[in-house]
Coordinates of C-alpha atoms in Angstrom, one line a residue:
Chain A
M1 CA 0.0 0.0 0.0
G2 CA 2.8 2.3 1.0
G3 CA 4.5 1.6 -2.3
L4 CA 1.3 2.2 -4.3
L5 CA 0.9 5.6 -2.5
E6 CA 4.5 6.5 -3.2
S7 CA 4.4 5.5 -6.8
T8 CA 1.1 7.3 -7.4
A9 CA 2.5 10.5 -5.8
R10 CA 5.7 10.1 -7.9
E11 CA 3.7 9.7 -11.1
V12 CA 1.5 12.7 -10.3
L13 CA 4.6 14.8 -9.7
E14 CA 6.4 13.7 -12.8
F15 CA 3.3 14.1 -14.9
T16 CA 2.6 17.6 -13.5
T17 CA 6.2 18.7 -14.0
E18 CA 6.2 17.5 -17.6
A19 CA 2.6 18.7 -18.3
V20 CA 2.7 22.1 -16.9
F21 CA 6.2 23.3 -17.4
S22 CA 7.5 21.8 -20.6
E23 CA 5.5 24.2 -22.9
R24 CA 6.2 21.6 -25.6
Y25 CA 2.8 22.2 -27.3
A26 CA 2.7 25.9 -26.5
R27 CA 5.7 26.5 -28.8
K28 CA 4.1 24.8 -31.8
N29 CA 2.6 26.8 -34.6
G30 CA -1.0 25.6 -34.3
L31 CA -4.4 27.5 -34.5
L32 CA -4.7 28.3 -30.8
Q33 CA -1.0 29.0 -30.4
R34 CA -1.4 31.8 -32.9
A35 CA -4.3 33.4 -31.0
D36 CA -3.9 36.4 -28.8
P37 CA -3.7 35.2 -25.1
R38 CA -6.2 37.9 -24.0
V39 CA -8.8 36.6 -26.5
K40 CA -8.0 33.0 -25.5
L41 CA -8.3 33.8 -21.8
L42 CA -11.6 35.6 -22.2
S43 CA -13.0 32.8 -24.4
L44 CA -11.8 30.2 -21.8
L45 CA -13.6 32.0 -19.0
T46 CA -16.8 32.3 -21.0
L47 CA -16.8 28.7 -22.1
V48 CA -16.0 27.3 -18.7
T49 CA -18.9 29.4 -17.2
V50 CA -21.2 28.1 -20.0
V51 CA -20.2 24.5 -19.5
V52 CA -20.7 24.4 -15.7
S53 CA -24.2 25.7 -16.3
L54 CA -25.2 23.0 -18.8
R55 CA -27.7 20.4 -17.8
N56 CA -28.3 18.3 -20.8
I57 CA -25.9 15.3 -21.4
Y58 CA -26.0 15.6 -25.3
V59 CA -25.2 19.3 -25.2
I60 CA -22.4 18.6 -22.8
L61 CA -21.1 15.9 -25.1
F62 CA -21.2 18.4 -28.0
F63 CA -19.2 20.9 -25.9
Y64 CA -16.8 18.2 -25.0
T65 CA -15.9 17.5 -28.7
V66 CA -15.1 21.2 -29.3
P67 CA -11.8 21.2 -27.4
L68 CA -10.9 17.9 -29.1
V69 CA -11.2 19.5 -32.5
F70 CA -9.3 22.5 -31.3
A71 CA -6.6 20.3 -29.9
F72 CA -6.2 18.6 -33.3
L73 CA -6.1 22.0 -35.1
S74 CA -3.4 23.2 -32.6
H75 CA -1.1 20.2 -33.4
I76 CA -1.7 18.6 -30.0
R77 CA -1.8 14.8 -30.1
V78 CA -5.5 14.1 -29.2
S79 CA -4.6 11.0 -27.2
D80 CA -2.1 13.1 -25.1
F81 CA -4.8 15.7 -24.6
I82 CA -7.4 13.2 -23.5
K83 CA -4.9 11.5 -21.2
R84 CA -4.1 14.9 -19.6
V85 CA -7.7 15.8 -19.0
W86 CA -8.8 12.4 -17.6
F87 CA -5.7 12.1 -15.4
F88 CA -7.1 14.6 -13.0
I89 CA -10.8 13.8 -13.3
P90 CA -11.0 10.7 -11.1
A91 CA -9.3 12.4 -8.2
F92 CA -11.4 15.6 -8.4
T93 CA -14.8 14.2 -9.1
G94 CA -14.6 10.7 -7.6
L95 CA -15.0 11.9 -4.1
I96 CA -18.2 13.7 -4.9
A97 CA -19.6 11.6 -7.8
V98 CA -19.2 8.0 -6.4
P99 CA -21.1 8.5 -3.1
S100 CA -23.9 10.3 -4.9
I101 CA -24.6 7.2 -6.9
F102 CA -25.8 5.5 -3.7
M103 CA -27.1 8.6 -1.9
I104 CA -29.5 10.0 -4.5
P105 CA -32.8 8.3 -4.1
G106 CA -34.5 6.7 -7.2
R107 CA -35.0 3.6 -9.3
P108 CA -32.5 0.9 -8.0
V109 CA -30.1 -0.4 -10.7
F110 CA -27.8 -2.7 -8.6
T111 CA -27.0 -3.5 -5.0
I112 CA -23.5 -4.1 -3.5
P113 CA -23.7 -7.5 -1.8
F114 CA -23.4 -7.7 2.0
T115 CA -23.7 -3.9 2.3
G116 CA -27.2 -3.2 1.4
W117 CA -26.0 -0.2 -0.6
S118 CA -28.2 0.4 -3.6
A119 CA -27.2 2.4 -6.7
S120 CA -30.0 4.5 -8.2
W121 CA -30.6 5.3 -11.9
E122 CA -30.9 9.0 -10.9
G123 CA -27.7 8.8 -8.9
L124 CA -25.9 7.2 -11.8
T125 CA -27.2 9.8 -14.3
W126 CA -26.2 12.6 -12.0
A127 CA -22.7 11.1 -11.5
V128 CA -22.1 10.8 -15.2
L129 CA -23.4 14.3 -15.9
F130 CA -21.3 15.8 -13.2
T131 CA -18.1 13.9 -14.3
L132 CA -18.7 14.8 -17.9
R133 CA -19.3 18.5 -17.1
V134 CA -16.1 18.7 -15.0
A135 CA -14.1 16.9 -17.8
T136 CA -15.4 19.3 -20.4
A137 CA -14.6 22.4 -18.3
V138 CA -11.2 20.9 -17.5
S139 CA -10.7 20.2 -21.2
Y140 CA -11.0 23.9 -22.0
A141 CA -8.7 24.9 -19.2
I142 CA -6.1 22.4 -20.2
L143 CA -6.4 23.4 -23.9
F144 CA -5.6 26.9 -22.8
T145 CA -2.6 26.0 -20.7
M146 CA -1.2 23.7 -23.4
T147 CA -1.4 26.3 -26.1
T148 CA -0.3 29.3 -24.1
R149 CA 3.2 30.2 -22.9
W150 CA 3.5 31.4 -19.4
K151 CA 4.9 34.7 -20.3
D152 CA 2.0 35.3 -22.8
F153 CA -0.5 34.4 -20.0
V154 CA 1.2 37.0 -17.7
S155 CA 1.1 39.6 -20.5
A156 CA -2.6 38.9 -21.0
L157 CA -3.3 39.3 -17.3
T158 CA -1.4 42.6 -17.3
S159 CA -3.3 44.0 -20.3
L160 CA -6.6 42.9 -18.8
R161 CA -5.7 45.1 -15.8
V162 CA -5.5 42.3 -13.3
P163 CA -4.0 43.8 -10.1
G164 CA -0.2 43.6 -9.9
A165 CA -0.2 41.8 -6.6
V166 CA -2.2 38.9 -8.1
I167 CA 0.2 38.7 -11.0
T168 CA 3.2 38.8 -8.7
I169 CA 1.8 36.0 -6.5
T170 CA 0.9 33.9 -9.6
T171 CA 4.4 34.4 -11.1
L172 CA 6.2 33.5 -7.9
A173 CA 4.0 30.4 -7.4
Y174 CA 4.6 29.2 -11.0
R175 CA 8.4 29.6 -10.7
Y176 CA 8.5 28.1 -7.3
I177 CA 6.4 25.1 -8.1
F178 CA 9.1 24.0 -10.5
L179 CA 11.6 23.7 -7.7
L180 CA 9.1 22.3 -5.2
A181 CA 8.2 19.5 -7.6
K182 CA 11.8 18.7 -8.2
L183 CA 12.6 18.8 -4.5
L184 CA 9.7 16.5 -3.7
L185 CA 10.8 14.0 -6.4
D186 CA 14.4 14.1 -5.2
S187 CA 13.5 13.5 -1.6
M188 CA 11.1 10.7 -2.6
H189 CA 14.0 9.0 -4.6
A190 CA 16.4 9.6 -1.7
R191 CA 13.9 8.0 0.7
R192 CA 13.3 5.1 -1.6
S193 CA 17.1 4.5 -1.9
R194 CA 17.4 4.0 1.8
L195 CA 14.4 1.8 2.3
A196 CA 14.5 -1.9 2.1
G197 CA 11.1 -3.4 1.3
D198 CA 7.8 -1.7 1.7
L199 CA 6.5 0.0 4.8
G200 CA 3.2 -1.0 6.3
L201 CA 0.1 1.3 5.8
V202 CA 0.4 3.0 9.2
E203 CA 4.1 3.3 9.0
S204 CA 3.9 4.8 5.5
W205 CA 1.4 7.4 6.6
K206 CA 3.7 8.3 9.5
E207 CA 6.6 8.6 7.2
A208 CA 4.5 10.7 4.7
G209 CA 3.7 13.1 7.6
K210 CA 7.4 13.5 8.5
H211 CA 8.2 13.9 4.8
M212 CA 5.6 16.7 4.4
G213 CA 6.9 18.5 7.5
A214 CA 10.5 18.4 6.2
T215 CA 9.4 19.5 2.7
F216 CA 7.6 22.4 4.1
I217 CA 10.7 23.6 6.0
K218 CA 12.9 23.1 2.9
A219 CA 10.3 24.7 0.7
N220 CA 10.2 27.8 2.8
S221 CA 14.0 28.4 2.5
L222 CA 14.0 27.5 -1.2
G223 CA 11.2 30.0 -1.9
E224 CA 13.3 32.7 -0.3
E225 CA 16.3 31.7 -2.4
V226 CA 14.3 31.9 -5.6
Y227 CA 13.0 35.3 -4.7
Y228 CA 16.5 36.5 -4.0
A229 CA 17.6 35.1 -7.4
M230 CA 14.8 37.1 -9.1
L231 CA 15.7 40.3 -7.2
A232 CA 19.4 39.8 -8.1
R233 CA 18.4 39.9 -11.7
G234 CA 16.4 43.1 -11.7
Y235 CA 13.0 41.9 -10.6
S236 CA 11.4 44.7 -8.5
N237 CA 7.9 43.4 -7.8
E238 CA 6.6 45.1 -10.9
T239 CA 4.7 43.4 -13.7
L240 CA 6.2 43.9 -17.1
R241 CA 4.2 45.8 -19.7
S242 CA 2.8 43.5 -22.3
E243 CA 4.5 43.9 -25.6
G244 CA 3.8 42.6 -29.1
L245 CA 0.2 41.5 -28.4
K246 CA -2.0 42.2 -31.5
I247 CA -5.6 41.2 -32.3
E248 CA -5.7 39.4 -35.7
K249 CA -8.1 37.4 -37.9
T250 CA -7.7 34.2 -35.8
D251 CA -8.6 36.1 -32.7
Y252 CA -11.8 37.6 -34.2
A253 CA -12.8 34.1 -35.5
L254 CA -12.2 32.7 -32.0
A255 CA -14.2 35.4 -30.4
V256 CA -17.1 34.9 -32.8
F257 CA -17.0 31.1 -32.3
T258 CA -17.1 31.6 -28.5
L259 CA -20.2 33.8 -28.9
I260 CA -21.9 31.2 -31.2
L261 CA -21.2 28.5 -28.5
L262 CA -22.6 30.8 -25.8
A263 CA -25.8 31.4 -27.9
L264 CA -26.1 27.7 -28.6
A265 CA -25.9 27.0 -24.8
V266 CA -28.6 29.5 -24.1
V267 CA -30.9 28.2 -26.8
T268 CA -30.4 24.5 -25.9
T269 CA -30.9 25.2 -22.2
E270 CA -34.3 26.8 -23.1
V271 CA -35.2 23.9 -25.4
F272 CA -34.3 21.1 -22.9
R273 CA -35.7 22.9 -19.9
Chain B
M1 CA 38.7 53.4 -6.6
K2 CA 36.7 51.5 -4.0
V3 CA 33.8 49.6 -5.4
Y4 CA 32.7 48.2 -2.0
E5 CA 33.4 49.3 1.4
L6 CA 32.0 47.3 4.3
R7 CA 32.3 49.1 7.7
N8 CA 31.8 47.0 10.8
V9 CA 29.1 44.9 9.1
G10 CA 27.1 42.4 11.2
Y11 CA 24.2 40.2 10.3
R12 CA 21.9 38.4 12.7
Y13 CA 19.6 35.6 11.5
P14 CA 15.9 35.9 12.6
T15 CA 16.7 33.0 15.0
G16 CA 19.0 35.5 16.9
E17 CA 22.2 33.8 15.9
W18 CA 24.9 36.0 14.4
A19 CA 26.2 35.0 10.9
L20 CA 28.7 37.9 10.7
R21 CA 30.1 40.4 13.1
G22 CA 32.5 43.3 12.7
V23 CA 33.3 42.7 9.1
N24 CA 35.5 45.3 7.4
I25 CA 36.2 44.7 3.8
E26 CA 37.2 46.8 0.9
V27 CA 36.9 45.8 -2.8
R28 CA 38.8 47.9 -5.3
K29 CA 37.8 48.3 -8.9
G30 CA 39.1 45.6 -11.2
E31 CA 40.5 43.4 -8.5
T32 CA 39.7 39.7 -8.0
L33 CA 38.9 38.9 -4.4
A34 CA 38.6 35.5 -2.9
V35 CA 36.6 34.9 0.3
I36 CA 37.2 31.6 2.0
G37 CA 36.3 30.0 5.3
P38 CA 34.7 26.9 6.7
N39 CA 31.0 26.1 6.1
G40 CA 28.7 28.3 8.1
A41 CA 31.3 31.1 8.2
G42 CA 28.9 33.6 6.7
K43 CA 30.4 33.8 3.3
T44 CA 27.1 33.4 1.3
T45 CA 25.4 35.9 3.7
L46 CA 28.3 38.3 3.0
L47 CA 27.7 38.0 -0.8
K48 CA 23.9 38.6 -0.3
I49 CA 24.7 41.7 1.7
M50 CA 27.0 42.9 -1.1
D51 CA 24.2 42.3 -3.6
A52 CA 21.7 44.2 -1.5
L53 CA 19.5 41.1 -1.1
L54 CA 20.0 41.3 2.7
L55 CA 20.6 44.5 4.7
P56 CA 23.1 44.3 7.5
T57 CA 21.8 44.2 11.1
E58 CA 24.6 46.6 12.0
G59 CA 27.3 48.5 10.2
E60 CA 27.2 50.0 6.8
V61 CA 27.9 48.9 3.2
L62 CA 29.0 51.5 0.6
F63 CA 28.8 50.7 -3.1
E64 CA 30.8 53.2 -5.2
G65 CA 30.8 55.5 -2.2
K66 CA 27.0 55.5 -1.7
P67 CA 25.3 53.6 1.1
V68 CA 23.4 50.4 0.2
T69 CA 19.8 50.8 1.4
E70 CA 16.5 49.1 0.9
E71 CA 16.0 51.1 -2.3
T72 CA 19.2 49.6 -3.7
M73 CA 17.4 46.2 -3.7
T74 CA 15.3 47.3 -6.6
D75 CA 17.5 49.9 -8.2
K76 CA 18.0 49.1 -11.9
D77 CA 21.4 50.8 -12.1
F78 CA 22.7 48.7 -9.3
R79 CA 21.3 45.5 -10.8
K80 CA 22.9 46.5 -14.1
K81 CA 26.3 46.9 -12.5
V82 CA 26.3 43.9 -10.2
G83 CA 25.7 40.3 -11.2
F84 CA 25.3 37.5 -8.7
L85 CA 26.0 33.8 -9.5
F86 CA 24.2 31.7 -7.0
Q87 CA 25.7 28.5 -5.7
S88 CA 22.8 26.4 -6.9
P89 CA 21.9 26.8 -10.6
D90 CA 18.5 25.3 -9.8
V91 CA 17.6 28.4 -7.8
M92 CA 18.6 30.6 -10.7
L93 CA 16.8 28.7 -13.5
F94 CA 13.1 28.9 -13.0
S95 CA 11.6 29.6 -16.4
A96 CA 10.2 27.3 -19.0
T97 CA 13.2 27.6 -21.3
V98 CA 16.9 28.5 -21.0
L99 CA 16.4 31.5 -23.2
D100 CA 13.5 32.8 -21.1
D101 CA 15.7 32.3 -18.1
V102 CA 18.7 34.1 -19.5
A103 CA 16.4 36.9 -20.7
F104 CA 14.7 37.4 -17.3
G105 CA 17.3 39.9 -16.0
P106 CA 17.9 41.9 -19.2
I107 CA 14.1 42.1 -20.0
H108 CA 13.5 43.6 -16.5
I109 CA 16.3 46.1 -17.1
W110 CA 16.0 47.0 -20.8
G111 CA 12.6 45.7 -21.9
K112 CA 11.6 42.8 -24.1
A113 CA 13.3 43.5 -27.5
E114 CA 16.7 44.6 -26.1
G115 CA 16.5 42.0 -23.3
S116 CA 15.9 39.1 -25.6
K117 CA 18.7 40.3 -28.0
R118 CA 21.2 40.5 -25.1
A119 CA 20.1 37.1 -23.8
L120 CA 20.7 35.5 -27.2
E121 CA 24.1 37.2 -27.4
A122 CA 25.0 35.8 -23.9
L123 CA 24.1 32.3 -25.0
K124 CA 26.1 32.6 -28.2
F125 CA 29.1 34.0 -26.2
L126 CA 29.1 30.9 -24.0
G127 CA 28.5 28.6 -27.0
I128 CA 25.2 27.3 -25.6
E129 CA 22.7 28.8 -28.1
G130 CA 21.6 25.2 -28.8
L131 CA 20.2 25.0 -25.3
A132 CA 17.9 28.1 -25.8
D133 CA 14.7 26.2 -26.2
R134 CA 15.5 23.4 -23.7
H135 CA 13.8 23.1 -20.3
P136 CA 16.3 24.0 -17.6
Y137 CA 15.6 20.9 -15.6
N138 CA 16.6 18.7 -18.4
L139 CA 20.2 20.0 -18.5
S140 CA 23.3 18.5 -17.1
G141 CA 25.1 20.1 -14.1
G142 CA 27.7 21.7 -16.4
E143 CA 25.0 23.0 -18.8
K144 CA 23.0 24.4 -15.9
K145 CA 26.1 26.2 -14.6
K146 CA 26.8 27.7 -18.1
A147 CA 23.1 28.8 -18.4
S148 CA 23.3 30.5 -15.0
I149 CA 26.6 32.2 -16.0
A150 CA 24.8 33.4 -19.2
A151 CA 22.0 34.7 -17.1
V152 CA 24.4 36.8 -15.1
L153 CA 26.5 37.9 -18.1
S154 CA 23.4 38.9 -20.1
T155 CA 23.3 42.2 -18.1
E156 CA 27.0 42.8 -18.7
P157 CA 27.8 43.5 -15.0
E158 CA 30.9 45.4 -14.0
V159 CA 31.0 43.6 -10.7
L160 CA 30.6 39.8 -10.4
L161 CA 29.7 38.1 -7.1
L162 CA 30.3 34.4 -7.4
D163 CA 29.2 31.9 -4.8
E164 CA 31.1 28.6 -5.1
P165 CA 31.2 28.7 -8.9
T166 CA 33.2 25.5 -9.4
R167 CA 31.3 23.4 -6.8
D168 CA 30.0 20.0 -8.1
L169 CA 31.5 20.5 -11.5
D170 CA 33.6 18.0 -13.4
L171 CA 37.1 18.9 -14.5
K172 CA 36.2 20.2 -17.9
N173 CA 33.4 22.5 -16.6
R174 CA 35.6 23.6 -13.7
N175 CA 38.3 24.6 -16.2
F176 CA 35.6 26.5 -18.1
V177 CA 34.6 28.5 -15.0
L178 CA 38.2 29.2 -14.2
D179 CA 38.8 30.4 -17.7
M180 CA 35.8 32.7 -17.3
I181 CA 37.1 34.2 -14.1
H182 CA 40.5 34.6 -15.8
R183 CA 38.8 36.4 -18.7
W184 CA 36.8 38.7 -16.4
K185 CA 40.0 39.6 -14.6
G186 CA 41.6 40.4 -17.9
E187 CA 38.7 42.6 -18.9
G188 CA 39.1 44.6 -15.7
R189 CA 35.9 43.5 -14.1
T190 CA 35.7 43.3 -10.3
V191 CA 35.2 39.8 -9.1
V192 CA 34.3 38.7 -5.6
V193 CA 34.3 34.9 -5.3
V194 CA 33.4 32.7 -2.4
T195 CA 35.2 29.4 -2.9
H196 CA 36.9 26.3 -1.4
D197 CA 38.7 25.7 -4.7
L198 CA 42.4 26.4 -4.5
R199 CA 42.7 26.9 -8.2
V200 CA 40.2 29.8 -7.9
I201 CA 42.1 31.2 -4.9
R202 CA 45.3 31.3 -6.9
L203 CA 43.6 33.6 -9.4
A204 CA 42.8 36.1 -6.7
D205 CA 44.7 39.3 -6.1
R206 CA 43.6 39.3 -2.4
V207 CA 42.1 36.7 -0.1
Y208 CA 39.9 37.2 3.0
V209 CA 39.6 34.3 5.4
M210 CA 36.3 34.4 7.3
D211 CA 34.9 32.7 10.3
G212 CA 32.1 34.9 11.4
S213 CA 34.5 37.8 11.1
V214 CA 37.6 38.5 8.9
I215 CA 40.5 36.6 10.4
F216 CA 43.0 37.2 7.6
E217 CA 43.5 39.5 4.7
G218 CA 46.4 39.2 2.3
S219 CA 47.6 37.7 -1.0
P220 CA 47.2 34.0 -1.8
R221 CA 50.9 33.6 -1.4
E222 CA 50.8 35.0 2.1
L223 CA 47.9 32.7 2.9
F224 CA 49.8 29.6 1.7
L225 CA 52.7 30.6 4.0
R226 CA 50.4 30.1 7.0
P227 CA 49.2 26.5 7.3
E228 CA 47.2 27.2 10.4
L229 CA 45.0 29.5 8.5
I230 CA 44.5 27.1 5.7
E231 CA 43.4 24.5 8.2
R232 CA 41.1 27.0 9.9
A233 CA 39.5 27.8 6.6
N234 CA 38.8 24.1 6.2
L235 CA 40.9 23.9 3.0
D236 CA 43.1 21.1 2.0
A237 CA 46.6 22.6 1.3
P238 CA 47.9 21.8 -2.2
E239 CA 50.3 18.8 -2.2
I240 CA 53.1 21.0 -3.6
I241 CA 52.8 23.3 -0.6
K242 CA 52.8 20.3 1.8
L243 CA 56.0 19.2 0.1
F244 CA 57.6 22.6 0.6
H245 CA 56.7 22.5 4.3
A246 CA 58.1 19.0 4.6
L247 CA 61.3 20.1 3.0
G248 CA 61.5 23.0 5.5
I249 CA 61.1 25.7 2.8
H250 CA 59.0 28.2 4.6
E251 CA 60.2 31.5 3.0
E252 CA 58.8 30.9 -0.5
V253 CA 55.6 29.4 -1.7
P254 CA 55.0 28.4 -5.3
M255 CA 51.7 29.4 -7.1
S256 CA 52.3 27.1 -10.1
V257 CA 54.3 24.0 -11.0
E258 CA 56.8 26.1 -13.0
E259 CA 57.4 28.3 -10.0
A260 CA 57.8 25.3 -7.8
A261 CA 60.4 23.8 -10.1
E262 CA 62.3 27.1 -10.1
I263 CA 62.4 27.4 -6.3
L264 CA 63.4 23.7 -5.9
I265 CA 66.3 24.1 -8.4
K266 CA 67.5 27.2 -6.5
W267 CA 67.0 25.5 -3.2
K268 CA 69.0 22.4 -4.3
R269 CA 71.8 24.6 -5.6
E270 CA 71.9 26.5 -2.2
Q271 CA 71.9 23.2 -0.4
S272 CA 74.8 21.8 -2.4
T273 CA 76.8 25.1 -2.0
S274 CA 76.3 25.1 1.7
K275 CA 77.2 21.4 1.9
S276 CA 80.5 21.9 0.0
S277 CA 81.5 25.0 2.0
T278 CA 80.9 23.0 5.2
L279 CA 83.1 20.2 3.8
K280 CA 85.8 22.8 2.9
E281 CA 85.6 24.3 6.4
F282 CA 86.0 20.8 7.9

């Protein structure tokens, strides 16, 4: 169990480091990579808001296919994209969706032997709807992060007049997470190299607690060092002015497409009410 | 001309423990200064104080005659003039690509267009333009060090503060860093280097030995004449110097193999002359 916990944590860390920081896809010359980050950000916010308010499963399924098409047009391997989206879904939605299958009253579908727990049709429908809605919203968010370079995102925030303090905190967190992920991975490997066999469940939880405490202390001093390294190279808590951002044809097309989707969501919500 | 003047500088950690006390140091323009001492002697803290990242708890720091204050911390002119190479390149490399990282300083100082141009020039100068689009965490130790040197050089600083620049590097990369220091010295830049590496110390014009405060100031040659100081600084004396001490040659200390050969030939000649005159007297 301890080993499973450790390997899962390691995989999550490795995946996050690769997924968030590599900017592998953001540097390709695809459709969304060419779009202005401000337009992309506003479209993303609009679409996520639209998706979370959808109630009909077919409409949600339609909205789910949109990011897949965009991923393809942005030279992102669709299988990679799907994997990235569904990697986070079970962890985020499982806690809420699974119990609701048994808790929402309705027509029974099956019963778990010896427990008396009965899954209802209404519960199942709700769980599927909820999971699909989260997956669709996450798809839009991930599509944005995969096709936008961090510095462009910061430029977009600046030109959208997001308060400087918010941008500074976001920038520091982003830079710092790099190091923290690496630190966590290194200490996990160091721990593993000094461990013969697997720890029991209780022991592994105890060890994980100690590990978290130690990481917190290390993270604190590391965060300070990163801040010093930034200061030493001219950073002065100010956000840089955005340069070179220009609205072009692709951006107008993206904005119009977002509005069409918004209208479609409003119409279908009325129709399926 | 004095670039830095530290007057009775002290620094106390938030825990209440003193890292430095009563430090008086002068750094002159164009000189290479080595700061050595055992671990925990306050060397890195000293560099951070010199780079205005920390303000001293007591005493005063003057940079080009002007006091270093809290405003210096974000002063663009100061940042243009002073470059700090941190001990760990991981701390310095925090962007998505090497180019972004190297451009971080110059963009903050000169803006995007000029900053990116200077960053590319720095990468080309170090011969690592091929790493521009690489993710910093996928680099080897030597590449990371070169990328962090490029990050410092991209602002073309007049003063370089280097914290253990050769630490954890293989011979080839160590030689690269040594060549860089040699080059900066030749270009008349001011270099302050914290190190345990004897080859770096040899390049210095002056050496400060620290252990909470300054316990020695002099030339590398003067330092090597005092084995007790080398021991206190937690340095392993070079084999050649150990040989000289074993032979009882205390007056002269070689700084290179060629110099050692010269001294030994002279010493051998003196030995044989004194031996033959003793025989004659007998």
